[in-house]
Coordinates of C-alpha atoms in Angstrom, one line a residue:
X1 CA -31.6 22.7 20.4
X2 CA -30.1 21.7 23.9
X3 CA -33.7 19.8 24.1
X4 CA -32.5 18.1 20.8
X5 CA -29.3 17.1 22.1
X6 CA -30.8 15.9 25.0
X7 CA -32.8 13.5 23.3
X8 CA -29.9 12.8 20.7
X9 CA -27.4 11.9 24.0
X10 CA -30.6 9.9 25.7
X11 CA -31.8 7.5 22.7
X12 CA -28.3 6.4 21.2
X13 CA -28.0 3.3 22.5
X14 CA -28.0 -0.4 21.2
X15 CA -31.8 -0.3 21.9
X16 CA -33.3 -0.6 18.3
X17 CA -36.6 0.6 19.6
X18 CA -35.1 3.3 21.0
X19 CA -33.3 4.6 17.5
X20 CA -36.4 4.4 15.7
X21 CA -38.1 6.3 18.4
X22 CA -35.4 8.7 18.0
X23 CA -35.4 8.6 13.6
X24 CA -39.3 9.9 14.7
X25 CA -38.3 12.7 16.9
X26 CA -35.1 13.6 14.6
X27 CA -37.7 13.6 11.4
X28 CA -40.2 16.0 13.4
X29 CA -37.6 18.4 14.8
X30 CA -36.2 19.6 11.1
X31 CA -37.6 23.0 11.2
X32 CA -36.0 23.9 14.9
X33 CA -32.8 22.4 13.5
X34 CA -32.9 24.2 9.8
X35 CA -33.5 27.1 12.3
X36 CA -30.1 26.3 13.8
X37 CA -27.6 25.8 11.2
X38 CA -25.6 28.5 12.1
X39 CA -24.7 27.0 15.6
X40 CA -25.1 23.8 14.7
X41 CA -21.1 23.0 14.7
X42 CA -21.0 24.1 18.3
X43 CA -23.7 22.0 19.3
X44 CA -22.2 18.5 17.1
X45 CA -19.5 19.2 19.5
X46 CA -21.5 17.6 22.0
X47 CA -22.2 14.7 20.6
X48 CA -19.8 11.5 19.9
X49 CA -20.2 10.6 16.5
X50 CA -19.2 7.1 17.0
X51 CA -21.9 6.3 19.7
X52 CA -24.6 9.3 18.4
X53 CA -24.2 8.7 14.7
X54 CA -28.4 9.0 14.1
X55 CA -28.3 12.1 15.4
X56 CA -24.5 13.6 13.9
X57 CA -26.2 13.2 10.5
X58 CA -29.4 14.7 11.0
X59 CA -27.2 17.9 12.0
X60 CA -24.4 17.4 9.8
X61 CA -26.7 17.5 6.8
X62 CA -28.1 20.8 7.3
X63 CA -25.1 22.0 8.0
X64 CA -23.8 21.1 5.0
X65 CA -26.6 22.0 2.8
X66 CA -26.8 25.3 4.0
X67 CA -23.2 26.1 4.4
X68 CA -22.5 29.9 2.5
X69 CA -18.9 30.2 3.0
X70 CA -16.0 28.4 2.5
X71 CA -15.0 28.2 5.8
X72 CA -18.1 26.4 6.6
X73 CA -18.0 23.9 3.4
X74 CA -14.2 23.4 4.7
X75 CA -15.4 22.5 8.0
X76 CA -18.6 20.4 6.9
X77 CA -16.0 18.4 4.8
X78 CA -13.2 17.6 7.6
X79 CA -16.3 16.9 10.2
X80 CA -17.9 14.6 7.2
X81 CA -14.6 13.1 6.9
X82 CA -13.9 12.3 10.6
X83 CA -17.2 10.9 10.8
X84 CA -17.2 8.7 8.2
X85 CA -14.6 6.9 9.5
X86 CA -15.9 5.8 13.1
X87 CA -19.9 6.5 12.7
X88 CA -22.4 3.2 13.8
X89 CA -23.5 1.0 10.7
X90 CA -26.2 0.2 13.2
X91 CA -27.5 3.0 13.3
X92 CA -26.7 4.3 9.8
X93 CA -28.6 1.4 8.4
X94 CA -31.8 2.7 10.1
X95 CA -31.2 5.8 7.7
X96 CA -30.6 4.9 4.9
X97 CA -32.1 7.6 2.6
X98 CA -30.3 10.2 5.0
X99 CA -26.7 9.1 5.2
X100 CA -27.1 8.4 1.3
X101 CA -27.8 12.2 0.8
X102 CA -25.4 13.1 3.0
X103 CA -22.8 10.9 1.3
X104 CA -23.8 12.7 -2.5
X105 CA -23.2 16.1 -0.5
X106 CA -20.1 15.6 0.9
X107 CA -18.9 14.6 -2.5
X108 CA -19.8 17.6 -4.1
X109 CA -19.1 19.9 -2.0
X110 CA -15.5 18.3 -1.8
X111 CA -14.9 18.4 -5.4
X112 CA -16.2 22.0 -5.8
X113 CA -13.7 23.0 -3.2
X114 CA -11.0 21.0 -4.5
X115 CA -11.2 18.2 -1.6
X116 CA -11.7 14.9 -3.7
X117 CA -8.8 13.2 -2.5
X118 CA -9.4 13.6 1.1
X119 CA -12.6 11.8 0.7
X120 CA -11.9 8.8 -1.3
X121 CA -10.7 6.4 1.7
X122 CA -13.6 7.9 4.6
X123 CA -16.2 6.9 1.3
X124 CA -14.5 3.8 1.0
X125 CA -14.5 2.7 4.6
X126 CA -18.3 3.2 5.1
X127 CA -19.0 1.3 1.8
X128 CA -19.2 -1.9 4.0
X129 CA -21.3 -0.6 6.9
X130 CA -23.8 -0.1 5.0
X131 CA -24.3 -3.1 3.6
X132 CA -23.0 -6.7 3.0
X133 CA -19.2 -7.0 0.5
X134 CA -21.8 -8.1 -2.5
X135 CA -23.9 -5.4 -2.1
X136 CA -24.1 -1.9 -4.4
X137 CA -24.7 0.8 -2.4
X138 CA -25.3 4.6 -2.9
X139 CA -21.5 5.4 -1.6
X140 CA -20.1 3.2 -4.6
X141 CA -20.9 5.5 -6.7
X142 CA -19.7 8.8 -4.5
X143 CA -16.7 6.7 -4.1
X144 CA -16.0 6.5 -7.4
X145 CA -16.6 9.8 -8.6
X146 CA -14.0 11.4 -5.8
X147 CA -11.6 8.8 -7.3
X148 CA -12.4 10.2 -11.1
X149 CA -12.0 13.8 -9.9
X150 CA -9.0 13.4 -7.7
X151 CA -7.6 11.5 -10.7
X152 CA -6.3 8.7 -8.1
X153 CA -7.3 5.7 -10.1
X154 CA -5.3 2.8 -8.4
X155 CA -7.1 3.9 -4.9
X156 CA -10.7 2.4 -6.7
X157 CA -9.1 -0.9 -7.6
X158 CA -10.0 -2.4 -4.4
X159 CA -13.4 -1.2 -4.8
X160 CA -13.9 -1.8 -8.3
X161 CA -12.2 -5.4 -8.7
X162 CA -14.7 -6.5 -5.6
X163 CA -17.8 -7.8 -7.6
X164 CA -21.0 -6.5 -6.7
X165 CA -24.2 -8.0 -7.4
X166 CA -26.6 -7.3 -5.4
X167 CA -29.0 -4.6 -4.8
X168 CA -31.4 -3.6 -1.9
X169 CA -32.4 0.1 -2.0
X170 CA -34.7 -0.3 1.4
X171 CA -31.8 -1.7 3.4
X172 CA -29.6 1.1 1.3
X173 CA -31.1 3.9 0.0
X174 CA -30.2 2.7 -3.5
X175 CA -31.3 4.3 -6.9
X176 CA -31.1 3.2 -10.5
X177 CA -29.2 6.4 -11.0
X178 CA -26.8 5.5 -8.0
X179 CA -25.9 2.0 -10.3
X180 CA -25.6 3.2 -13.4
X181 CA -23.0 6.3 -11.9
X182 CA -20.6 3.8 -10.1
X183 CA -20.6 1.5 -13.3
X184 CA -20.1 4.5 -15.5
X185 CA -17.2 6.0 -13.1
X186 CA -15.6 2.9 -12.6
X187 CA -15.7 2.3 -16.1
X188 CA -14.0 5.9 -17.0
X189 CA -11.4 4.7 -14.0
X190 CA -10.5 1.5 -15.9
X191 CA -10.6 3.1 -19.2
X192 CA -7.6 5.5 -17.4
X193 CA -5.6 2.7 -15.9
X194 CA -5.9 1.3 -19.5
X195 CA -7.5 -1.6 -18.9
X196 CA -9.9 -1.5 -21.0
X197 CA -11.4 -4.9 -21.1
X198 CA -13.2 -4.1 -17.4
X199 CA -14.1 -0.9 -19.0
X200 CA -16.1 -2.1 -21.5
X201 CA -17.4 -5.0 -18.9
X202 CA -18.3 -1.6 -16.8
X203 CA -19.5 0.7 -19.6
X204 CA -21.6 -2.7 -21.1
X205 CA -23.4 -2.4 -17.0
X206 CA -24.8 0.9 -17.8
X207 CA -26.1 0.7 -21.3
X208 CA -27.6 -2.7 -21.4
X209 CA -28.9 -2.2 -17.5
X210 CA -33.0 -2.8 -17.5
X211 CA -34.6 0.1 -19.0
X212 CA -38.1 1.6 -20.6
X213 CA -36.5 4.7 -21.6
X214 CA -32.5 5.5 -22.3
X215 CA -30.5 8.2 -19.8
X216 CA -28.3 10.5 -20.3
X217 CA -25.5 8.9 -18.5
X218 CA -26.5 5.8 -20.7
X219 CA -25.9 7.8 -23.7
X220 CA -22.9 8.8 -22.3
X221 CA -21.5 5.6 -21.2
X222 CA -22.7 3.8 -24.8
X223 CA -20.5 6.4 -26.8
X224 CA -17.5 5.5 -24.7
X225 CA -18.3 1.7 -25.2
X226 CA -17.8 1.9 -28.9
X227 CA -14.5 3.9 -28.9
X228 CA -13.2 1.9 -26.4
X229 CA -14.2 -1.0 -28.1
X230 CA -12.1 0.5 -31.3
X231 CA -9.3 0.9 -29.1
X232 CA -9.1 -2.6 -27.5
X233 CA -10.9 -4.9 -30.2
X234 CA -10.2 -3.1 -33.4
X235 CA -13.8 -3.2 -33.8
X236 CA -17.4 -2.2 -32.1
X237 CA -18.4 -5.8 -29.8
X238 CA -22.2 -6.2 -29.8
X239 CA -23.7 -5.6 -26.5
X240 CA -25.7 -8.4 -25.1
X241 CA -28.9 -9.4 -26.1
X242 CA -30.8 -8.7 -23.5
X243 CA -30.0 -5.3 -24.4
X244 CA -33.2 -3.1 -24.9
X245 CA -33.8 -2.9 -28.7
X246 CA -35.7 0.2 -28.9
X247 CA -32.9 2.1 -26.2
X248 CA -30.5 0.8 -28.2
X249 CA -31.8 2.3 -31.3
X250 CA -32.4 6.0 -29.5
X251 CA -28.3 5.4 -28.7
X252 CA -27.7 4.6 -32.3
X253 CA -29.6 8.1 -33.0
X254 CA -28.0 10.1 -30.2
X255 CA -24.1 8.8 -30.8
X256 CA -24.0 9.4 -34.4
X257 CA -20.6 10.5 -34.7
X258 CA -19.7 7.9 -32.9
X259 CA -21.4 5.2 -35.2
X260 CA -19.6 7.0 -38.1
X261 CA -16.4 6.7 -36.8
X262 CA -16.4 3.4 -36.2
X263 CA -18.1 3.2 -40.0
X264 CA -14.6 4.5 -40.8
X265 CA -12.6 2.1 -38.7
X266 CA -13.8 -0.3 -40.7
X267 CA -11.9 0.6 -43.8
X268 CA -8.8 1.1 -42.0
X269 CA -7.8 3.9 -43.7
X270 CA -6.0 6.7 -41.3
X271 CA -7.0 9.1 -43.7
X272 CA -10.9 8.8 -43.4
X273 CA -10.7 8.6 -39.6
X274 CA -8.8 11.9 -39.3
X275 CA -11.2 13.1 -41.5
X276 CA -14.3 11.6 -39.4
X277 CA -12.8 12.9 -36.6
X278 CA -12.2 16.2 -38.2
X279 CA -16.0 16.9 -39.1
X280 CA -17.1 15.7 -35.6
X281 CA -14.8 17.4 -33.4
X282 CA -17.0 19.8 -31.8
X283 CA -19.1 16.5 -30.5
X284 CA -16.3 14.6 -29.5
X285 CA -14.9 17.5 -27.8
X286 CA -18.1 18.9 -26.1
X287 CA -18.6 15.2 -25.1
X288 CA -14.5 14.9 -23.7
X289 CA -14.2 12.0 -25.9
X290 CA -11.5 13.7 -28.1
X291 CA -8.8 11.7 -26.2
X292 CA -10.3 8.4 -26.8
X293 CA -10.8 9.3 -30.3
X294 CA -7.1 10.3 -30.6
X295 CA -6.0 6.8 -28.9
X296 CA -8.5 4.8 -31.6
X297 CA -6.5 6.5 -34.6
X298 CA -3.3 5.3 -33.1
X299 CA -4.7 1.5 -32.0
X300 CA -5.7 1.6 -35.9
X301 CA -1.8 0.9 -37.0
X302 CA -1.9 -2.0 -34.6
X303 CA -4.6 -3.8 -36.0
X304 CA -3.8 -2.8 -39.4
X305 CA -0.3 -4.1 -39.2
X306 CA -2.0 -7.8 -38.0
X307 CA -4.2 -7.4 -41.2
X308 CA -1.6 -7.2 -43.3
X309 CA -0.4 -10.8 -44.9
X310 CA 3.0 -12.1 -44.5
X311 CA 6.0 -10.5 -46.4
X312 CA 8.2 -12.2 -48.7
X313 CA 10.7 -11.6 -51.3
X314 CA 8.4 -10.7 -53.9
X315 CA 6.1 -8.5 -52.2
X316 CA 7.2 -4.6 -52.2
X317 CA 7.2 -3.4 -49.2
X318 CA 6.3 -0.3 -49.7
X319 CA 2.4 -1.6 -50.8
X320 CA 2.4 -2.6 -47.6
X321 CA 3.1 1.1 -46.2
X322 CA 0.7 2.1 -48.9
X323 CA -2.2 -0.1 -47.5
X324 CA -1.6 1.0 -43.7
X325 CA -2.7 4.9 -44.9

């Protein structure tokens, strides 16, 4: 290991040559270092993790990964969280796949330990060294999952209201997965702050994203759609059309309940969506929907009420109070 160092201390310079030489000799060495992990915090003590970032993650990672106490998860998360804030996007952009794992590690290990809000502005600050404002990038959606756990919504707006359009998994280490998770989260972030148009605009990311074959968290993110929709629209807006027919129709299959609800929320009646809701409970539940379903029910006396014509002297009101149940 004190060879390791060595090399780590040597090759951590501006020199791009000299970092990829360095990514070789880090890549080859994983079997000395895995072989390590117990001393490994001793030994990241003698490295700088601003100037020896390369190197701080290849040890940090194992570190993590293998850590079988929670003094040690403790410890990887406060080191993570340190580093974060002052490590090289030089250097970090020359390991892409590496910092991206080491990014989904810290997350959850920090929200198994009860952490997520110590994390959200270290994820946050490293979103732009990895890449460019307009880029998506594997820590968007870490980001935004530590904001959904920690339940700290209004720390994601400067994240979520930036647009993003971009995508470039070499220069990233970006997957479809990692896409599809920051549009879902961000859209279950908006759908808390209650703004749900920019949910649905999230939520409509996910299910109508290129696809040969529907996801779970496509599924997911498609049921919410519909009884957000309910709650803002008073009514299920079609997706776009570049929407994939036949995922589309596996959703249709898969959110059943949720396409009879919104059957039901079509007659306005209070009564048949109680009972909808009744006979579907254990879904709505199992899927942690049954809040969204409850604040559909009560949107319905909004919309109802602007259904309803004009009073005037000759009309009783108490058809009108009829009509609304």
């Amino acid at each position: 290991m004190n060879a390791i160092i060595q090399m780590i201390q040597n090759l951590s310079g501006k020199d791009e040559k000299q970092l990829l030489q360095l990514k070789k000799q880090l890549g080859t060495s994983q079997d000395i270092i895995m072989s390590s992990v117990e001393v490994l915090p001793s030994f990241l003590q003698q490295i700088e993790p601003a100037k020896h970032t390369m190197g701080y993650v290849f040890l940090l990672l194992p570190m993590g990964a293998l850590a079988k106490t929670d003094e040690v998860v403790t410890l990887f998360v406060r080191l993570s969280v340190q580093f974060l804030v002052v490590c090289n996007s030089q250097q970090i952009r020359l390991i892409p796949a590496k910092f991206r794992q080491l990014c989904d590690l810290l997350t959850t290990k920090a929200i198994k330990a009860g952490l997520a809000l110590s994390i959200i502005k270290p994820l946050q600050s490293c979103i732009w060294k990895v890449a460019p404002g307009d880029q998506v990038t594997p820590q968007h959606a870490c980001f935004a999952r530590a904001v959904l756990k920690a339940k700290a919504y209004k720390y994601a707006l400067p994240v979520l209201d930036k647009y993003v359009y971009e995508v470039n998994p070499e220069m990233t280490g970006l997957k479809g997965e990692d896409v599809r998770l920051y549009f879902y989260y961000g859209g279950m972030i908006y759908t808390g702050l209650k703004q749900f148009q920019k949910a649905l605009e999230f939520f409509e990311m996910v299910v109508s994203a290129p696809a040969i074959v529907g996801s779970k968290i496509m599924s997911e993110a498609y049921k919410k759609y519909i009884l957000v929709s309910l709650i803002h629209f008073g009514e299920v807006k079609s997706l776009p059309k570049y929407t994939n027919p036949t995922v589309l129709r596996l959703f249709k299959v898969i959110a059943k309940p949720y396409e009879e609800f919104s059957t039901s929320y079509e007659t306005r009646s209070v009564k048949d969506l109680h009972s909808c809701a009744s006979n579907h409970s254990k879904e709505f539940l199992q899927d942690g929907n049954f809040g969204l379903v409850k604040q559909a029910i009560e949107a319905l006396n909004k919309y109802s009420l602007c259904s309803l014509p004009p009073t005037s002297p000759s009309t009783d009101s108490s058809q009108n109070i009829q009509r609304l149940t």
